[in-house]
Coordinates of C-alpha atoms in Angstrom, one line a residue:
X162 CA 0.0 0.0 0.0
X163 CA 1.5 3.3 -1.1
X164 CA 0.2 5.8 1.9
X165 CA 1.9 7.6 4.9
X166 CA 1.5 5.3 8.0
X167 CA 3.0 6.2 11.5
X168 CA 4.1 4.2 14.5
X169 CA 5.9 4.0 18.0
X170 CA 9.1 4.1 16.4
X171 CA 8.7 3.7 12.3
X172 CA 7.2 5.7 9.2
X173 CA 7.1 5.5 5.9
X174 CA 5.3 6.0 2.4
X175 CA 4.5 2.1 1.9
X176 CA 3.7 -0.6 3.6
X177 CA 2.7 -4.2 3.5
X178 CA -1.1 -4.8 4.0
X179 CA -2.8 -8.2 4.7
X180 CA -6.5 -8.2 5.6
X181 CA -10.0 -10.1 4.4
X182 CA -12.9 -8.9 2.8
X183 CA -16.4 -11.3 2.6
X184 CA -18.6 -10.5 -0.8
X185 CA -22.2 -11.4 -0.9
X186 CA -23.5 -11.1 2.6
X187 CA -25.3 -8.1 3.4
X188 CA -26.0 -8.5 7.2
X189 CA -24.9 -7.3 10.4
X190 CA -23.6 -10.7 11.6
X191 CA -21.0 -10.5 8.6
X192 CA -19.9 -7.5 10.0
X193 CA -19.6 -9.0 13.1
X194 CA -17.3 -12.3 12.4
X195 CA -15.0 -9.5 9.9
X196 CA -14.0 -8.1 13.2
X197 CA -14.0 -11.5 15.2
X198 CA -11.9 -12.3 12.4
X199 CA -9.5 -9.6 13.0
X200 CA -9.4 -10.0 16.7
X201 CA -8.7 -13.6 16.7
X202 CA -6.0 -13.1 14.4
X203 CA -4.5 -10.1 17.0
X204 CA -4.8 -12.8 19.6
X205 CA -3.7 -15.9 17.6
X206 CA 0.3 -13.9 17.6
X207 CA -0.2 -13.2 21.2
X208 CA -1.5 -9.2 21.8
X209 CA -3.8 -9.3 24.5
X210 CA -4.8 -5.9 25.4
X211 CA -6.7 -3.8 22.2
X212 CA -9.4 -1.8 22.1
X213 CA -11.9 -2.3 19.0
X214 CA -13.8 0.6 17.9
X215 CA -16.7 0.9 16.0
X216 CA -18.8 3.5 14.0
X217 CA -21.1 4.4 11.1
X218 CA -20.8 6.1 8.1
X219 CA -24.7 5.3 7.5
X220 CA -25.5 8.1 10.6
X221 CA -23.4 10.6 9.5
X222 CA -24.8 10.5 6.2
X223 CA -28.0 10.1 7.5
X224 CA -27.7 13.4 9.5
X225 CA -26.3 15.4 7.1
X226 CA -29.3 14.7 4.9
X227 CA -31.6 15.5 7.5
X228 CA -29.8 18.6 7.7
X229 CA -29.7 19.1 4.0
X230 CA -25.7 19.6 3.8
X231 CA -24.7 20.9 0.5
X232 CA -22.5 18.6 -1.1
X233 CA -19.3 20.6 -0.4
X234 CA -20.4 21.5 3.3
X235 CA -20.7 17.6 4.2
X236 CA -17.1 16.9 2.2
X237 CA -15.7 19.7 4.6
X238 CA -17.5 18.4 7.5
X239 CA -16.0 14.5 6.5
X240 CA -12.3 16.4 6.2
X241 CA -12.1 18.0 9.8
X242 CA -13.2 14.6 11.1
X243 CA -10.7 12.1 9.5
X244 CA -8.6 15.0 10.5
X245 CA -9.8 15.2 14.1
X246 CA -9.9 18.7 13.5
X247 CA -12.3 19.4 16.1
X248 CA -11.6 23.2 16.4
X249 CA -12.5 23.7 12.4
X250 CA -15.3 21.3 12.2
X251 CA -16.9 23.6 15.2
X252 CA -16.2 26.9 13.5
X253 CA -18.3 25.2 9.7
X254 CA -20.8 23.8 12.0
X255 CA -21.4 27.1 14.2
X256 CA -21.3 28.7 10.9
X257 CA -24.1 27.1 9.3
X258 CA -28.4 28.6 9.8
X259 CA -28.9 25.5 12.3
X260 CA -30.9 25.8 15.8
X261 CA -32.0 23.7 18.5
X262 CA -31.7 19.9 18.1
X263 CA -30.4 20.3 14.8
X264 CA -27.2 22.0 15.8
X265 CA -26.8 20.1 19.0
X266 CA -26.8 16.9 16.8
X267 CA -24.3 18.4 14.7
X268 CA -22.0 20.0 17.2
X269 CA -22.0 16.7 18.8
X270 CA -21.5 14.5 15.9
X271 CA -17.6 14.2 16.3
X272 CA -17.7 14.0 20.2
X273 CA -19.8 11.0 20.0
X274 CA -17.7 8.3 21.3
X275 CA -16.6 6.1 24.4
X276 CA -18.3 3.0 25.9
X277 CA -20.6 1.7 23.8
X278 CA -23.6 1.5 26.3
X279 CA -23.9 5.7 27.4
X280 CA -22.2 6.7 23.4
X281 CA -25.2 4.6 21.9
X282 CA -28.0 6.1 24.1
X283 CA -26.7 9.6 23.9
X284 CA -26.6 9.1 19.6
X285 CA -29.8 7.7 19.6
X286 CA -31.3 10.9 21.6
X287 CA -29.9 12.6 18.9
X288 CA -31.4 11.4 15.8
X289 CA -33.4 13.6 13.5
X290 CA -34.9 11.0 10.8
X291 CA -35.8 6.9 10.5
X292 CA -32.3 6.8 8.8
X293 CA -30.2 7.7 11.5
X294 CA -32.4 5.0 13.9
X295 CA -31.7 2.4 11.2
X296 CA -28.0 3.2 11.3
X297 CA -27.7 2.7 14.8
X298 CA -30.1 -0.7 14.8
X299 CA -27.6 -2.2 12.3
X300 CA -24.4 -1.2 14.7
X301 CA -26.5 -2.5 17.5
X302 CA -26.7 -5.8 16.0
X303 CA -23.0 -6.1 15.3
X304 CA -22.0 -5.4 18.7
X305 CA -24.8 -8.3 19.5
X306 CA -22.7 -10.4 17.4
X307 CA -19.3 -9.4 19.4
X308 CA -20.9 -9.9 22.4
X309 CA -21.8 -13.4 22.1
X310 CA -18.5 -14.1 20.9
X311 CA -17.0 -12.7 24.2
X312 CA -15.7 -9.2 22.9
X313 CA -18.1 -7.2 24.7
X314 CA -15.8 -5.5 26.7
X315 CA -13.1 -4.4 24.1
X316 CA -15.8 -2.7 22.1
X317 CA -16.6 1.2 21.9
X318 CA -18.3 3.7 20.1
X319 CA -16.8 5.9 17.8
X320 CA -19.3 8.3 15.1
X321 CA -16.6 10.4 14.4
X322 CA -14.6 8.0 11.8
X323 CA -14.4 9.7 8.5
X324 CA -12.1 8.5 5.5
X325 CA -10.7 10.7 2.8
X326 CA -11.2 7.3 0.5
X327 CA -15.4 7.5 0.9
X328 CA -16.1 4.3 -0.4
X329 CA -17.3 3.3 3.3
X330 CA -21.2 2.7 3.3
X331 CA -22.3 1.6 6.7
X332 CA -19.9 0.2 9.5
X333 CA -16.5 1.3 9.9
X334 CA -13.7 -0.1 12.4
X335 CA -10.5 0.1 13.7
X336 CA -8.6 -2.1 16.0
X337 CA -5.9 -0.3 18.5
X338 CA -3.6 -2.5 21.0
X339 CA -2.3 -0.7 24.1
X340 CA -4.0 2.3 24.0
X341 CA -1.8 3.0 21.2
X342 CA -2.6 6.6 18.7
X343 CA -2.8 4.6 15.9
X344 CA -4.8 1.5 14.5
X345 CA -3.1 -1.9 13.8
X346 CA -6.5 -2.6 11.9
X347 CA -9.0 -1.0 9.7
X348 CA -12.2 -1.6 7.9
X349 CA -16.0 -1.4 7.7
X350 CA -18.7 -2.3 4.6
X351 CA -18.8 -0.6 1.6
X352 CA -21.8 -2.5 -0.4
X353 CA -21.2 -0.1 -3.6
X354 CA -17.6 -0.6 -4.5
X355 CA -17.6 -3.2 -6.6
X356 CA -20.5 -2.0 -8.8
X357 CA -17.6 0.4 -9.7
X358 CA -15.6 -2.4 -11.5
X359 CA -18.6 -5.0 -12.3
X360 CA -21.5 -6.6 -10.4
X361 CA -22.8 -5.1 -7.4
X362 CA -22.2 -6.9 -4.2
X363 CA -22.3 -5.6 -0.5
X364 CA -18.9 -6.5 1.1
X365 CA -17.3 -6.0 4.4
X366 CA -13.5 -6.4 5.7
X367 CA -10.8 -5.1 6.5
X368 CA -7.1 -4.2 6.0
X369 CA -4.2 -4.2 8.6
X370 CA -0.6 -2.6 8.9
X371 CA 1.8 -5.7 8.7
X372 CA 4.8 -2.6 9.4
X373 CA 3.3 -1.5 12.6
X374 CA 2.3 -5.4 13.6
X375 CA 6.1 -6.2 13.4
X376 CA 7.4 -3.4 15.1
X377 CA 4.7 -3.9 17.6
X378 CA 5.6 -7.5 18.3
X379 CA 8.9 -6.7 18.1
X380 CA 8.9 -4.2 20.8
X381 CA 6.9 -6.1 22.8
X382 CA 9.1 -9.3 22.5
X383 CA 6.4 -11.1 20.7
X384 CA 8.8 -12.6 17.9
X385 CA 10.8 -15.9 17.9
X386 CA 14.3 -15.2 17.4
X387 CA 15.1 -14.9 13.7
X388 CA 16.5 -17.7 11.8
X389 CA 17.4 -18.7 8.4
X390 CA 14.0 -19.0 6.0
X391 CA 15.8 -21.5 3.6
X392 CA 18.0 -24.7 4.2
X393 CA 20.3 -24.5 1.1
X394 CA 20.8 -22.4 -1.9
X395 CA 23.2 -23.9 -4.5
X396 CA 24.9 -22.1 -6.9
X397 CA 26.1 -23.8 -10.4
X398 CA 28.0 -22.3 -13.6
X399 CA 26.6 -23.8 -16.2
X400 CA 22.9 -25.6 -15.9
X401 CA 22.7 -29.3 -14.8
X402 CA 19.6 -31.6 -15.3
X403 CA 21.2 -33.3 -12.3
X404 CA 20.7 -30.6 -10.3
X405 CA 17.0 -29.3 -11.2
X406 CA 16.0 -33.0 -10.6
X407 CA 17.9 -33.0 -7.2
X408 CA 16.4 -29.3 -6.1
X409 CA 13.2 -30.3 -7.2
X410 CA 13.2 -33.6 -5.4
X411 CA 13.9 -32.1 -2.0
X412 CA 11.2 -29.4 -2.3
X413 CA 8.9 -32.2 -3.1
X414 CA 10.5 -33.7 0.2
X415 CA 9.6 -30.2 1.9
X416 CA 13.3 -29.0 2.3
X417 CA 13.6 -25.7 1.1
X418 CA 16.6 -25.1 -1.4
X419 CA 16.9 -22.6 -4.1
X420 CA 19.6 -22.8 -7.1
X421 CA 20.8 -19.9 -8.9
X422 CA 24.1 -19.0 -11.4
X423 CA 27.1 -17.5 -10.1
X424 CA 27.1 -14.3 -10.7
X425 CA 23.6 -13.2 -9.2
X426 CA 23.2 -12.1 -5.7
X427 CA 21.6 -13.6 -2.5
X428 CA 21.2 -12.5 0.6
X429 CA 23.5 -15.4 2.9
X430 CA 21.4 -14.8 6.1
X431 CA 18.4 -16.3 4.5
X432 CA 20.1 -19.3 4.1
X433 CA 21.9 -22.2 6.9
X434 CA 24.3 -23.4 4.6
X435 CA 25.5 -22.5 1.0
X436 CA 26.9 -24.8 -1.7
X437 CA 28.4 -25.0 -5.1
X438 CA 27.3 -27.8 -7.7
X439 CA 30.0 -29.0 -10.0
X440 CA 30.5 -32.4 -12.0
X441 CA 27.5 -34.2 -9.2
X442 CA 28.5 -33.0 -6.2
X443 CA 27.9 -30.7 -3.8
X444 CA 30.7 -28.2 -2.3
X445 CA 29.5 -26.7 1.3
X446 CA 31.6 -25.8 4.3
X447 CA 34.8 -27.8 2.9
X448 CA 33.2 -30.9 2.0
X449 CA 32.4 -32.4 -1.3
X450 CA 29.0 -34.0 -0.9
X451 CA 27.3 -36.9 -3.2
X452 CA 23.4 -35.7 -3.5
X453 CA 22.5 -38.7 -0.9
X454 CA 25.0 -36.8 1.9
X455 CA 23.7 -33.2 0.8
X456 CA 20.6 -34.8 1.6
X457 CA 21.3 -36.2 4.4
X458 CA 22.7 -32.9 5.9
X459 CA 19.6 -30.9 4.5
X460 CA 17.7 -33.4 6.7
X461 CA 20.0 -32.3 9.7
X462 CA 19.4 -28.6 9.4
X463 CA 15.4 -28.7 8.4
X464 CA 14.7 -28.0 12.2
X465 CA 17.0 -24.5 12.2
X466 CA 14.5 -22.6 9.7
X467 CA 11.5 -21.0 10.0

């Protein structure tokens, strides 16, 4: 992914990105096992304290309607909030012919967060139209669905997510582990994407930070020492069918072995041990090998690689 992302101790312009998404299913309990999903996964490489956060686009949307927003008042309204620009949303909001409940649900909109029992009864006093109780029926029911699979307690409320991307339709999340500023995982529903590229189909997942989930782990000792990822990479002169049968024959025997010509690089770490074919054999730490002892030692050093 080509974006600015920000850590503890890293930064950058890219970044790796796994993550799932679910096509087809249009319900709330989709929603719900996309974050379960994520959570488990968190857990599976050993974080035990996050936090998982939840909004909706749907009530935002659903306000600024009942408000009738302009087009470009609503895009400058999104802006401060994936900003958290909370002084500048205030000053467009306070600016704008609203009174009464109408401005207090507006004022309110990005302030709107916390535990997920007082935020949700405090946003549902707030609604102005059937669309904005819809909204909150739908979140309702994913938190149900987290609930009875015993996240209850990491959930909260947030209605002041925002992204500058917009394709967001209904739920968005992010994941956060030790109270940390930034999110290890992001991702909500957004049902009209794909009609963009071909059929329409709702679809919720999500995307996570695999730079920030390594440093993470990494500062919070959560890796195995490092090790080799390969048992043997073999390097030859001139192309042997000797040796693509032998190389081909261990990785069908799940060693992992590479071959490649002299002259390109590789990276020696990656590797326990390095050879050189020539004439049948095998040359690795001093010793010419027949392919029955180079596989015999490959069998010795299988357990040193991850």
């Amino acid at each position: 992914m080509f974006r600015n992302y920000y850590g503890m101790t890293s930064h950058g312009r890219d970044f790796l990105q796994a993550g799932v998404e679910v096509l087809g299913d249009p319900t709330p309990e989709c929603d719900g096992e996309v974050i379960v999903t994520a959570a488990e996964f968190l857990e599976s490489v050993g974080i035990e304290s996050m936090r998982i956060d939840l909004g909706t686009v749907a009530y935002m949307d659903a306000l600024f309607e009942a408000l009738e927003l302009s087009e470009r008042q609503a895009d400058e309204l999104r802006s401060c909030m994936e900003k958290r620009n909370l002084v500048s949303f205030r000053e467009i909001a306070e600016s704008l012919p609203l009174s009464g409940k109408r401005r207090t649900a507006l004022l309110e909109l990005p302030l709107l967060f916390g535990p997920y029992g007082p935020t949700m009864s405090r946003a549902r006093s707030l609604c102005l139209n059937g669309q904005m109780d819809q909204a909150l029926d739908r979140i309702s029911r994913v938190y149900e669905y987290l609930a009875s699979a015993g996240y209850e307690k990491l959930a909260h409320q947030d209605f002041g997510f925002a992204s500058h991307m917009g394709y967001y339709s209904d739920l968005v999340f992010r994941i956060y582990v030790d109270d940390a500023l930034y999110s290890l995982v992001s991702g909500g529903r957004y049902d009209k994407l794909s009609e963009q590229f071909g059929p329409a189909r709702p679809a919720c997942g999500f995307g996570m930070n695999m730079n920030l989930l390594y440093e993470y782990m990494t500062d919070s000792g959560l890796l195995d020492e490092e090790g080799p990822s390969f048992q043997l990479a073999v390097s030859y002169d001139r192309f042997s069918k000797n040796l693509a049968a032998d190389l081909t024959r261990w990785r069908k025997k799940g060693y992992r072995v590479m071959g490649y010509r002299l002259g390109n690089t590789v990276d020696p770490s990656d590797y326990a041990a390095m050879a050189v074919y020539r004439d049948g054999s095998y040359e690795t730490g001093g010793e010419i090998l027949s392919p029955d002892e180079m596989e015999k030692k490959l069998e010795a050093m299988k357990s040193c690689c991850t």
